[in-house]
CSV table of C-alpha atoms and ligand atoms in Angstrom, one decimal:
chain,number,residue,atom,x,y,z
A,1,MET,CA,0.0,0.0,0.0
A,2,GLU,CA,1.2,3.5,-0.8
A,3,ILE,CA,1.6,5.9,2.2
A,4,VAL,CA,0.1,9.3,1.3
A,5,VAL,CA,1.3,11.2,4.4
A,6,HIS,CA,3.8,10.2,7.0
A,7,ALA,CA,4.4,12.4,10.1
A,8,ARG,CA,7.3,11.4,12.3
A,9,GLY,CA,8.1,12.7,15.8
A,10,LEU,CA,6.1,15.9,15.5
A,11,VAL,CA,6.5,18.3,18.4
A,12,LYS,CA,4.7,21.6,18.9
A,13,LYS,CA,5.2,23.7,21.9
A,14,PHE,CA,3.3,26.8,23.1
A,15,GLY,CA,5.6,28.4,25.6
A,16,ASN,CA,7.0,25.5,27.7
A,17,ARG,CA,4.1,23.2,27.0
A,18,ALA,CA,4.3,20.6,24.3
A,19,VAL,CA,0.7,20.2,22.9
A,20,VAL,CA,2.0,17.8,20.3
A,21,ASP,CA,4.6,15.7,21.9
A,22,GLY,CA,6.5,13.3,19.6
A,23,LEU,CA,3.6,12.2,17.5
A,24,ASP,CA,3.8,9.6,14.6
A,25,LEU,CA,1.0,9.2,12.1
A,26,PHE,CA,0.5,7.9,8.6
A,27,ILE,CA,-2.3,7.4,6.2
A,28,GLU,CA,-2.4,5.0,3.3
A,29,ARG,CA,-4.1,5.6,-0.1
A,30,GLY,CA,-7.8,5.1,0.1
A,31,GLU,CA,-8.0,5.0,3.9
A,32,VAL,CA,-10.5,7.0,6.0
A,33,LEU,CA,-8.4,7.9,9.0
A,34,ALA,CA,-10.3,9.2,12.1
A,35,ILE,CA,-8.4,11.3,14.6
A,36,ILE,CA,-10.1,11.2,18.0
A,37,GLY,CA,-9.3,12.4,21.4
A,38,PRO,CA,-10.4,14.8,24.2
A,39,ASN,CA,-10.8,18.6,23.7
A,40,GLY,CA,-7.4,20.1,23.7
A,41,ALA,CA,-5.6,16.8,23.0
A,42,GLY,CA,-3.8,18.4,20.0
A,43,LYS,CA,-5.8,17.1,17.1
A,44,SER,CA,-6.3,20.4,15.2
A,45,THR,CA,-2.7,21.4,15.9
A,46,THR,CA,-1.5,18.0,14.5
A,47,LEU,CA,-3.6,18.7,11.3
A,48,ASP,CA,-2.1,22.2,11.1
A,49,LEU,CA,1.4,20.8,11.4
A,50,ILE,CA,0.8,18.2,8.7
A,51,LEU,CA,-0.6,20.9,6.4
A,52,GLY,CA,2.2,23.3,7.2
A,53,LEU,CA,-0.1,25.9,8.6
A,54,LYS,CA,1.9,25.8,11.8
A,55,GLN,CA,5.6,25.2,12.1
A,56,ALA,CA,6.7,22.1,14.1
A,57,ASP,CA,9.4,22.5,16.7
A,58,ALA,CA,10.7,19.0,15.8
A,59,GLY,CA,9.8,16.1,13.5
A,60,SER,CA,9.0,15.8,9.8
A,61,VAL,CA,6.1,15.3,7.4
A,62,THR,CA,6.5,13.6,4.1
A,63,TYR,CA,3.9,13.4,1.3
A,64,TRP,CA,3.5,10.9,-1.5
A,65,ARG,CA,4.8,13.5,-3.9
A,66,GLU,CA,6.9,16.5,-3.8
A,67,ASP,CA,4.2,19.1,-4.6
A,68,PRO,CA,1.1,17.6,-3.0
A,69,PHE,CA,-0.8,20.8,-2.3
A,70,HIS,CA,-2.7,20.9,-5.6
A,71,GLN,CA,-4.0,17.4,-4.7
A,72,ILE,CA,-5.2,18.2,-1.2
A,73,GLY,CA,-8.5,19.6,0.0
A,74,VAL,CA,-8.9,21.1,3.4
A,75,GLN,CA,-12.2,21.8,5.3
A,76,LEU,CA,-11.4,23.6,8.5
A,77,GLN,CA,-13.9,24.2,11.3
A,78,SER,CA,-15.0,27.6,10.2
A,79,THR,CA,-16.7,28.0,6.8
A,80,PRO,CA,-15.3,30.7,4.6
A,81,PHE,CA,-18.2,31.8,2.5
A,82,PHE,CA,-18.5,35.1,0.7
A,83,PRO,CA,-21.6,36.6,2.4
A,84,GLY,CA,-24.3,37.9,0.0
A,85,PHE,CA,-23.3,35.4,-2.7
A,86,ASN,CA,-25.2,32.3,-3.6
A,87,ALA,CA,-23.8,28.7,-3.5
A,88,LEU,CA,-23.0,28.7,-7.2
A,89,GLU,CA,-21.3,32.1,-7.1
A,90,ASN,CA,-19.3,31.0,-4.0
A,91,MET,CA,-18.1,28.0,-5.9
A,92,ARG,CA,-17.2,30.1,-8.9
A,93,MET,CA,-15.1,32.4,-6.8
A,94,PHE,CA,-13.3,29.5,-5.1
A,95,ALA,CA,-12.6,27.9,-8.5
A,96,ALA,CA,-11.1,31.2,-9.6
A,97,PHE,CA,-8.9,31.3,-6.5
A,98,TYR,CA,-7.7,27.7,-7.2
A,99,GLY,CA,-7.0,28.8,-10.8
A,100,LEU,CA,-9.5,26.1,-12.0
A,101,ARG,CA,-11.2,26.4,-15.3
A,102,LEU,CA,-14.6,24.9,-14.5
A,103,THR,CA,-17.7,25.5,-16.6
A,104,ASN,CA,-21.0,26.1,-14.9
A,105,ASN,CA,-22.0,22.6,-15.7
A,106,ASP,CA,-18.8,21.3,-14.0
A,107,ILE,CA,-19.7,23.2,-10.9
A,108,LEU,CA,-23.3,22.2,-11.0
A,109,SER,CA,-22.3,18.5,-11.2
A,110,ILE,CA,-20.2,18.9,-8.0
A,111,LEU,CA,-23.1,20.6,-6.3
A,112,ASP,CA,-25.2,17.8,-7.4
A,113,GLN,CA,-22.8,15.3,-6.0
A,114,CYS,CA,-23.1,17.1,-2.7
A,115,ASP,CA,-26.9,17.1,-2.9
A,116,LEU,CA,-27.1,20.9,-3.3
A,117,ARG,CA,-28.7,21.2,-6.7
A,118,GLU,CA,-31.9,22.6,-5.2
A,119,VAL,CA,-30.2,25.5,-3.5
A,120,VAL,CA,-27.6,26.6,-6.0
A,121,ARG,CA,-29.2,30.1,-6.1
A,122,THR,CA,-29.6,30.4,-2.4
A,123,ASN,CA,-27.4,32.8,-0.5
A,124,ALA,CA,-24.7,30.8,1.2
A,125,ASP,CA,-25.3,32.4,4.6
A,126,ARG,CA,-29.0,31.4,4.4
A,127,LEU,CA,-28.3,27.7,3.8
A,128,SER,CA,-29.0,25.3,6.7
A,129,GLY,CA,-26.1,24.1,8.8
A,130,GLY,CA,-25.9,20.8,6.9
A,131,GLN,CA,-26.1,22.5,3.5
A,132,GLN,CA,-23.3,24.8,4.6
A,133,LYS,CA,-21.1,21.9,5.6
A,134,ARG,CA,-21.8,20.2,2.3
A,135,LEU,CA,-21.1,23.4,0.4
A,136,SER,CA,-17.8,23.8,2.2
A,137,ILE,CA,-16.9,20.1,1.3
A,138,ALA,CA,-18.0,20.9,-2.3
A,139,MET,CA,-15.5,23.7,-2.3
A,140,THR,CA,-12.7,21.4,-1.1
A,141,ILE,CA,-13.4,18.7,-3.8
A,142,MET,CA,-13.6,21.1,-6.8
A,143,HIS,CA,-10.1,20.3,-7.9
A,144,LYS,CA,-10.5,16.5,-7.4
A,145,PRO,CA,-8.0,16.2,-4.5
A,146,GLN,CA,-6.5,12.8,-3.7
A,147,LEU,CA,-6.3,13.7,0.0
A,148,LEU,CA,-9.0,15.4,2.0
A,149,PHE,CA,-8.7,16.9,5.5
A,150,LEU,CA,-12.0,17.3,7.3
A,151,ASP,CA,-12.1,18.9,10.7
A,152,GLU,CA,-15.3,17.9,12.5
A,153,PRO,CA,-17.3,17.7,9.3
A,154,THR,CA,-20.5,16.7,11.0
A,155,SER,CA,-20.4,18.6,14.2
A,156,ALA,CA,-23.5,20.6,15.2
A,157,LEU,CA,-25.7,18.9,12.5
A,158,ASP,CA,-29.0,17.3,13.0
A,159,PRO,CA,-29.2,13.5,12.4
A,160,ARG,CA,-30.5,13.8,8.8
A,161,ALA,CA,-27.8,16.4,7.8
A,162,ARG,CA,-25.2,14.3,9.5
A,163,ARG,CA,-26.2,11.3,7.5
A,164,GLU,CA,-26.1,13.3,4.3
A,165,VAL,CA,-22.5,14.5,5.0
A,166,ARG,CA,-21.6,10.9,6.0
A,167,ASN,CA,-23.0,9.6,2.7
A,168,LEU,CA,-21.0,12.2,0.9
A,169,ILE,CA,-17.8,11.2,2.6
A,170,GLN,CA,-18.5,7.6,1.8
A,171,SER,CA,-19.1,8.4,-1.9
A,172,LEU,CA,-15.8,10.2,-2.0
A,173,THR,CA,-13.9,7.3,-0.6
A,174,ALA,CA,-15.5,5.1,-3.2
A,175,THR,CA,-13.6,7.2,-5.8
A,176,GLY,CA,-10.3,6.4,-4.0
A,177,THR,CA,-9.9,9.7,-2.1
A,178,SER,CA,-7.9,9.3,1.1
A,179,ILE,CA,-9.6,11.1,4.0
A,180,ILE,CA,-8.3,12.3,7.4
A,181,PHE,CA,-11.1,13.6,9.6
A,182,THR,CA,-11.6,14.5,13.3
A,183,SER,CA,-14.8,13.8,15.2
A,184,HIS,CA,-16.1,13.5,18.7
A,185,ASP,CA,-18.9,11.1,17.6
A,186,MET,CA,-17.7,7.6,18.2
A,187,GLU,CA,-20.6,5.9,16.5
A,188,GLU,CA,-19.9,7.9,13.4
A,189,VAL,CA,-16.1,7.2,13.6
A,190,HIS,CA,-17.0,3.5,13.8
A,191,LYS,CA,-19.2,3.8,10.7
A,192,LEU,CA,-16.8,5.8,8.6
A,193,ALA,CA,-13.2,5.1,9.6
A,194,THR,CA,-11.1,2.3,8.2
A,195,ARG,CA,-8.5,3.2,10.9
A,196,VAL,CA,-8.6,5.2,14.1
A,197,VAL,CA,-5.8,7.2,15.8
A,198,MET,CA,-6.5,8.2,19.4
A,199,ILE,CA,-4.5,11.3,20.5
A,200,ASN,CA,-4.2,12.2,24.1
A,201,ALA,CA,-2.0,14.9,25.6
A,202,GLY,CA,-0.2,15.3,22.2
A,203,ARG,CA,0.7,11.7,21.8
A,204,VAL,CA,-0.8,8.7,20.0
A,205,GLN,CA,-2.5,6.6,22.7
A,206,ALA,CA,-4.1,3.9,20.5
A,207,VAL,CA,-4.3,3.1,16.8
A,208,GLY,CA,-6.0,0.4,14.7
A,209,THR,CA,-9.1,-0.5,12.8
A,210,PRO,CA,-12.3,0.0,14.8
A,211,GLU,CA,-12.7,-3.8,15.1
A,212,ASP,CA,-9.0,-4.4,16.2
A,213,LEU,CA,-9.3,-1.7,18.8
A,214,LEU,CA,-12.5,-3.2,20.3
A,215,THR,CA,-10.8,-6.6,20.5
A,216,GLU,CA,-7.5,-5.2,21.8
A,217,TYR,CA,-9.1,-3.3,24.6
A,218,ASN,CA,-11.9,-5.7,25.2
A,219,VAL,CA,-14.7,-3.2,24.8
A,220,THR,CA,-18.0,-3.3,22.8
A,221,SER,CA,-17.9,0.2,21.4
A,222,LEU,CA,-15.4,3.0,20.5
A,223,GLU,CA,-17.2,5.2,23.1
A,224,GLU,CA,-16.3,2.7,25.8
A,225,LEU,CA,-12.8,2.6,24.5
A,226,TYR,CA,-12.6,6.4,24.6
A,227,ILE,CA,-13.9,6.5,28.2
A,228,GLN,CA,-11.5,3.8,29.3
A,229,LEU,CA,-8.5,5.5,27.7
A,230,THR,CA,-9.3,9.0,29.0
A,231,GLU,CA,-10.0,7.9,32.6
A,232,ASP,CA,-7.5,9.5,35.1
B,1,ATP,N1,-1.8,29.5,19.3
B,1,ATP,C1,-1.8,28.9,20.5
B,1,ATP,N2,-1.2,29.4,21.6
B,1,ATP,C2,-1.3,28.7,22.8
B,1,ATP,N3,-1.9,27.5,23.0
B,1,ATP,C3,-2.5,27.0,21.9
B,1,ATP,C4,-2.5,27.6,20.6
B,1,ATP,N4,-3.2,26.8,19.8
B,1,ATP,C5,-3.6,25.7,20.5
B,1,ATP,N5,-3.2,25.8,21.8
B,1,ATP,C6,-3.4,24.9,22.9
B,1,ATP,O1,-3.0,23.6,22.4
B,1,ATP,C7,-3.8,22.6,22.9
B,1,ATP,C8,-4.3,21.7,21.8
B,1,ATP,O2,-5.2,22.4,21.0
B,1,ATP,P1,-5.9,21.7,19.7
B,1,ATP,O3,-6.8,22.8,19.1
B,1,ATP,O4,-4.9,21.1,18.8
B,1,ATP,O5,-6.8,20.6,20.4
B,1,ATP,P2,-7.9,19.7,19.8
B,1,ATP,O6,-7.5,18.3,20.1
B,1,ATP,O7,-8.1,19.9,18.3
B,1,ATP,O8,-9.2,20.1,20.6
B,1,ATP,P3,-10.8,20.2,20.2
B,1,ATP,O9,-11.3,18.8,20.3
B,1,ATP,O10,-11.3,21.0,21.3
B,1,ATP,O11,-10.9,20.8,18.9
B,1,ATP,C9,-4.9,23.2,23.7
B,1,ATP,O12,-4.6,23.2,25.0
B,1,ATP,C10,-4.9,24.7,23.2
B,1,ATP,O13,-5.3,25.6,24.2
């Protein structure tokens, strides 16, 4: 299997405190890797280090190719829409930023894939929470990335919207996209992830497929595992 990203010995300190503390992590092509762990464990900082948005104090990150960034899509927690513009216009502006030559039909088919066809003319800031998440994912897949980073893609969504985003993620993996996502919803992690990395206090505390983790820790759910591993 081809390794798409390999982070080795990452360290990030804020003042004297290492919030990422010698962390190793990799993702293979086609995997859906879930990063889980308590609030403040260092998950977002780890993603930032991997993406080069923050500079590591130690360690290295290698990608499957030398210039990976045209092949990467990133959805961070806040959604950067242009207020006052509809979904289609937002997509067009993002396409221009990426330097992509997409026709209206290309963009409409991506919006279709994200189940947003009905709301293409609706102002982005009037879309429901689930539609906004799907629009932000639509923006990250416009350039057909091989690797996607999704930071809590289903947080604060109702069950139906959550399921829609989950279906979208599953349809992307069916096309071979590798996905790294963070989530606090253990049931969802179990449904989506092919492999799970549990981070606690800036270190990897457990790693494996959901089934392997349940067996290894003798638990019946990832939630139980999470509670067990985060007990004082
Ligand atoms: N710029 C910064 N300066 C100082 N401390 C920071 C900075 N950014 C993050 N931290 C601290 O680093 C720790 C890890 O934060 P991080 O956002 O990576 O956690 P997380 O695991 O993503 O949490 P959550 O689940 O709440 O999103 C936290 O204690 C946070 O307060």
